[in-house]
PDB file of C-alpha atoms in Angstrom:
ATOM      1  CA  MET A   1      37.006  83.174  82.487  1.00 48.00           C
ATOM      2  CA  SER A   2      35.838  81.022  85.368  1.00 53.00           C
ATOM      3  CA  PRO A   3      32.138  80.027  85.579  1.00 53.00           C
ATOM      4  CA  GLY A   4      31.621  82.198  88.659  1.00 54.00           C
ATOM      5  CA  SER A   5      32.825  85.317  86.865  1.00 60.00           C
ATOM      6  CA  ARG A   6      30.558  84.944  83.836  1.00 66.00           C
ATOM      7  CA  LYS A   7      28.295  87.998  83.464  1.00 67.00           C
ATOM      8  CA  ASN A   8      24.610  87.862  82.627  1.00 64.00           C
ATOM      9  CA  ILE A   9      22.816  90.202  80.210  1.00 68.00           C
ATOM     10  CA  TRP A  10      22.668  92.903  82.878  1.00 63.00           C
ATOM     11  CA  GLY A  11      26.427  92.853  83.331  1.00 66.00           C
ATOM     12  CA  ARG A  12      26.197  91.111  86.689  1.00 65.00           C
ATOM     13  CA  ASN A  13      28.060  88.004  87.710  1.00 68.00           C
ATOM     14  CA  ASP A  14      26.247  87.347  91.001  1.00 68.00           C
ATOM     15  CA  GLY A  15      23.243  85.583  89.421  1.00 67.00           C
ATOM     16  CA  MET A  16      20.907  88.360  90.560  1.00 74.00           C
ATOM     17  CA  LYS A  17      18.442  90.131  88.298  1.00 76.00           C
ATOM     18  CA  PRO A  18      17.778  93.873  88.540  1.00 81.00           C
ATOM     19  CA  TYR A  19      14.088  93.310  89.293  1.00 83.00           C
ATOM     20  CA  GLN A  20      11.793  91.419  91.625  1.00 82.00           C
ATOM     21  CA  VAL A  21       8.631  89.739  90.401  1.00 83.00           C
ATOM     22  CA  THR A  22       5.790  91.173  92.483  1.00 85.00           C
ATOM     23  CA  ARG A  23       2.780  89.648  90.759  1.00 88.00           C
ATOM     24  CA  ARG A  24       2.075  86.922  88.231  1.00 91.00           C
ATOM     25  CA  GLN A  25      -1.397  86.562  86.763  1.00 95.00           C
ATOM     26  CA  ILE A  26      -3.243  84.141  84.545  1.00 95.00           C
ATOM     27  CA  ILE A  27      -6.015  85.734  82.507  1.00 97.00           C
ATOM     28  CA  LEU A  28      -9.002  84.059  80.865  1.00 97.00           C
ATOM     29  CA  GLU A  29     -10.592  86.855  78.870  1.00 98.00           C
ATOM     30  CA  ASP A  30     -13.995  86.958  77.210  1.00 98.00           C
ATOM     31  CA  PHE A  31     -14.690  83.234  77.488  1.00 98.00           C
ATOM     32  CA  GLU A  32     -18.126  83.096  75.871  1.00 98.00           C
ATOM     33  CA  THR A  33     -20.384  80.091  76.308  1.00 98.00           C
ATOM     34  CA  MET A  34     -24.007  79.110  76.658  1.00 98.00           C
ATOM     35  CA  VAL A  35     -25.248  78.590  80.222  1.00 98.00           C
ATOM     36  CA  SER A  36     -28.523  77.429  81.728  1.00 98.00           C
ATOM     37  CA  ILE A  37     -29.002  80.320  84.128  1.00 98.00           C
ATOM     38  CA  GLY A  38     -31.772  82.536  85.428  1.00 96.00           C
ATOM     39  CA  ILE A  39     -34.862  82.653  87.601  1.00 97.00           C
ATOM     40  CA  HIS A  40     -37.465  83.554  84.961  1.00 95.00           C
ATOM     41  CA  ASP A  41     -39.385  80.984  82.919  1.00 95.00           C
ATOM     42  CA  HIS A  42     -37.979  82.293  79.636  1.00 93.00           C
ATOM     43  CA  GLU A  43     -34.445  81.969  81.072  1.00 94.00           C
ATOM     44  CA  ARG A  44     -35.081  78.373  82.096  1.00 95.00           C
ATOM     45  CA  ALA A  45     -36.378  77.524  78.623  1.00 95.00           C
ATOM     46  CA  ALA A  46     -33.068  78.013  76.822  1.00 96.00           C
ATOM     47  CA  PRO A  47     -29.407  78.596  77.662  1.00 97.00           C
ATOM     48  CA  GLN A  48     -28.122  82.171  77.696  1.00 97.00           C
ATOM     49  CA  ARG A  49     -24.918  83.599  76.309  1.00 98.00           C
ATOM     50  CA  ILE A  50     -22.561  84.333  79.210  1.00 98.00           C
ATOM     51  CA  ILE A  51     -19.142  85.973  78.983  1.00 98.00           C
ATOM     52  CA  PHE A  52     -16.590  85.211  81.685  1.00 99.00           C
ATOM     53  CA  ASN A  53     -13.468  87.152  82.601  1.00 99.00           C
ATOM     54  CA  ILE A  54     -11.133  85.695  85.179  1.00 98.00           C
ATOM     55  CA  ILE A  55      -7.836  86.888  86.596  1.00 98.00           C
ATOM     56  CA  LEU A  56      -5.871  84.551  88.831  1.00 98.00           C
ATOM     57  CA  THR A  57      -2.972  85.918  90.832  1.00 97.00           C
ATOM     58  CA  VAL A  58      -0.524  83.098  91.413  1.00 94.00           C
ATOM     59  CA  ASP A  59       2.510  82.745  93.655  1.00 89.00           C
ATOM     60  CA  THR A  60       5.470  84.856  92.585  1.00 75.00           C
ATOM     61  CA  ALA A  61       7.921  81.990  92.126  1.00 79.00           C
ATOM     62  CA  CYS A  62       8.851  82.201  88.456  1.00 76.00           C
ATOM     63  CA  PRO A  63       9.607  79.010  86.576  1.00 77.00           C
ATOM     64  CA  GLU A  64      13.280  78.179  86.328  1.00 77.00           C
ATOM     65  CA  ARG A  65      12.783  76.166  83.165  1.00 79.00           C
ATOM     66  CA  ASP A  66      10.451  76.354  80.197  1.00 83.00           C
ATOM     67  CA  HIS A  67       8.331  73.390  81.374  1.00 82.00           C
ATOM     68  CA  ILE A  68       4.587  73.261  82.024  1.00 82.00           C
ATOM     69  CA  GLU A  69       5.012  71.410  85.320  1.00 79.00           C
ATOM     70  CA  GLU A  70       6.656  74.519  86.797  1.00 79.00           C
ATOM     71  CA  VAL A  71       3.591  76.725  86.298  1.00 83.00           C
ATOM     72  CA  LEU A  72      -0.153  76.572  86.853  1.00 85.00           C
ATOM     73  CA  ASP A  73      -1.587  74.990  83.714  1.00 88.00           C
ATOM     74  CA  TYR A  74      -4.558  77.220  82.933  1.00 89.00           C
ATOM     75  CA  ASP A  75      -6.433  74.508  81.017  1.00 94.00           C
ATOM     76  CA  PHE A  76      -8.034  73.502  84.343  1.00 95.00           C
ATOM     77  CA  LEU A  77      -9.885  76.814  84.438  1.00 96.00           C
ATOM     78  CA  ARG A  78     -11.703  76.621  81.113  1.00 97.00           C
ATOM     79  CA  THR A  79     -12.338  72.895  81.488  1.00 97.00           C
ATOM     80  CA  GLY A  80     -13.572  73.318  85.068  1.00 98.00           C
ATOM     81  CA  ILE A  81     -15.974  76.111  84.151  1.00 98.00           C
ATOM     82  CA  THR A  82     -17.354  74.016  81.308  1.00 98.00           C
ATOM     83  CA  GLU A  83     -17.904  71.096  83.694  1.00 98.00           C
ATOM     84  CA  LEU A  84     -19.646  73.357  86.230  1.00 98.00           C
ATOM     85  CA  ILE A  85     -22.100  74.814  83.725  1.00 98.00           C
ATOM     86  CA  GLU A  86     -22.851  71.452  82.127  1.00 98.00           C
ATOM     87  CA  ALA A  87     -23.622  69.874  85.516  1.00 98.00           C
ATOM     88  CA  ARG A  88     -26.631  71.973  86.539  1.00 97.00           C
ATOM     89  CA  HIS A  89     -28.910  74.964  86.088  1.00 98.00           C
ATOM     90  CA  TYR A  90     -27.851  78.087  87.990  1.00 98.00           C
ATOM     91  CA  ASN A  91     -30.468  80.541  89.224  1.00 98.00           C
ATOM     92  CA  LEU A  92     -27.981  83.340  89.886  1.00 98.00           C
ATOM     93  CA  GLN A  93     -24.753  84.657  88.425  1.00 98.00           C
ATOM     94  CA  GLU A  94     -23.630  85.116  92.028  1.00 98.00           C
ATOM     95  CA  SER A  95     -23.871  81.368  92.681  1.00 98.00           C
ATOM     96  CA  LEU A  96     -22.070  80.480  89.474  1.00 98.00           C
ATOM     97  CA  CYS A  97     -19.246  82.933  90.173  1.00 99.00           C
ATOM     98  CA  ARG A  98     -18.909  81.587  93.726  1.00 99.00           C
ATOM     99  CA  ASP A  99     -18.479  78.068  92.332  1.00 99.00           C
ATOM    100  CA  ILE A 100     -15.855  79.349  89.891  1.00 99.00           C
ATOM    101  CA  ILE A 101     -14.008  81.048  92.772  1.00 99.00           C
ATOM    102  CA  ASP A 102     -14.039  77.689  94.586  1.00 98.00           C
ATOM    103  CA  LEU A 103     -12.579  76.085  91.453  1.00 98.00           C
ATOM    104  CA  CYS A 104      -9.842  78.723  91.287  1.00 98.00           C
ATOM    105  CA  PHE A 105      -8.780  78.180  94.889  1.00 98.00           C
ATOM    106  CA  SER A 106      -8.667  74.416  94.420  1.00 96.00           C
ATOM    107  CA  ARG A 107      -5.172  75.083  93.047  1.00 95.00           C
ATOM    108  CA  LYS A 108      -2.625  75.851  95.745  1.00 93.00           C
ATOM    109  CA  GLN A 109      -0.708  78.298  93.522  1.00 93.00           C
ATOM    110  CA  VAL A 110      -3.682  80.706  93.402  1.00 96.00           C
ATOM    111  CA  VAL A 111      -3.382  83.498  95.970  1.00 96.00           C
ATOM    112  CA  ALA A 112      -6.162  85.759  94.639  1.00 98.00           C
ATOM    113  CA  ALA A 113      -8.902  85.601  92.034  1.00 98.00           C
ATOM    114  CA  LYS A 114     -11.297  87.946  90.275  1.00 99.00           C
ATOM    115  CA  VAL A 115     -14.252  86.380  88.470  1.00 99.00           C
ATOM    116  CA  SER A 116     -16.910  88.163  86.456  1.00 99.00           C
ATOM    117  CA  SER A 117     -19.842  86.894  84.437  1.00 98.00           C
ATOM    118  CA  ARG A 118     -22.007  88.885  82.075  1.00 98.00           C
ATOM    119  CA  LYS A 119     -25.335  87.991  80.518  1.00 98.00           C
ATOM    120  CA  ALA A 120     -24.856  89.363  77.039  1.00 96.00           C
ATOM    121  CA  ASP A 121     -28.410  89.374  75.692  1.00 94.00           C
ATOM    122  CA  VAL A 122     -30.673  90.530  78.532  1.00 93.00           C
ATOM    123  CA  TYR A 123     -31.319  94.149  77.571  1.00 94.00           C
ATOM    124  CA  GLU A 124     -31.378  95.715  74.124  1.00 94.00           C
ATOM    125  CA  ASP A 125     -29.990  99.037  75.349  1.00 96.00           C
ATOM    126  CA  CYS A 126     -26.805  97.752  77.028  1.00 95.00           C
ATOM    127  CA  ALA A 127     -24.014  95.367  76.152  1.00 94.00           C
ATOM    128  CA  SER A 128     -24.477  93.135  79.180  1.00 96.00           C
ATOM    129  CA  VAL A 129     -25.477  92.828  82.811  1.00 96.00           C
ATOM    130  CA  GLY A 130     -23.189  91.012  85.172  1.00 98.00           C
ATOM    131  CA  TYR A 131     -21.639  90.209  88.489  1.00 98.00           C
ATOM    132  CA  GLN A 132     -18.069  90.289  89.777  1.00 99.00           C
ATOM    133  CA  ILE A 133     -16.424  88.778  92.845  1.00 98.00           C
ATOM    134  CA  GLU A 134     -12.862  89.036  94.134  1.00 98.00           C
ATOM    135  CA  ALA A 135     -11.240  86.853  96.767  1.00 98.00           C
ATOM    136  CA  GLU A 136      -7.850  86.319  98.396  1.00 98.00           C
ATOM    137  CA  ARG A 137      -6.522  83.151  99.970  1.00 97.00           C
ATOM    138  CA  ASN A 138      -6.544  83.219 103.772  1.00 95.00           C
ATOM    139  CA  ALA A 139      -3.082  83.361 105.317  1.00 82.00           C
TER     140      ALA A 139
END
């Protein structure tokens, strides 16, 4: 059997796969950390528990090999958020989420992002109160 006639797992020998990747996403789910955030005196006195959820849509080019340099290494996201929240006090969740969106789009592979933050301990009668922002890279 010649190399060109070798069949793949789908029984094809043309190198084609029977699907097309339409979306690839990186998900940071329920990242919980303490953040200096809020406009009230009691919020400025001590950090608050914030829960982040982030979905990054990245370019559809799938890695050819099993090597980290062929994909977006998601460590930058958690590390970057930690650096943002350690650098300053935020008055608003909206401002913090905007800065996280900026962080997301600092990577050229990111084509869209959804960022949410939730203050987990504000009200006794609900799980959290939060903010969400979605953005797409300009063409």
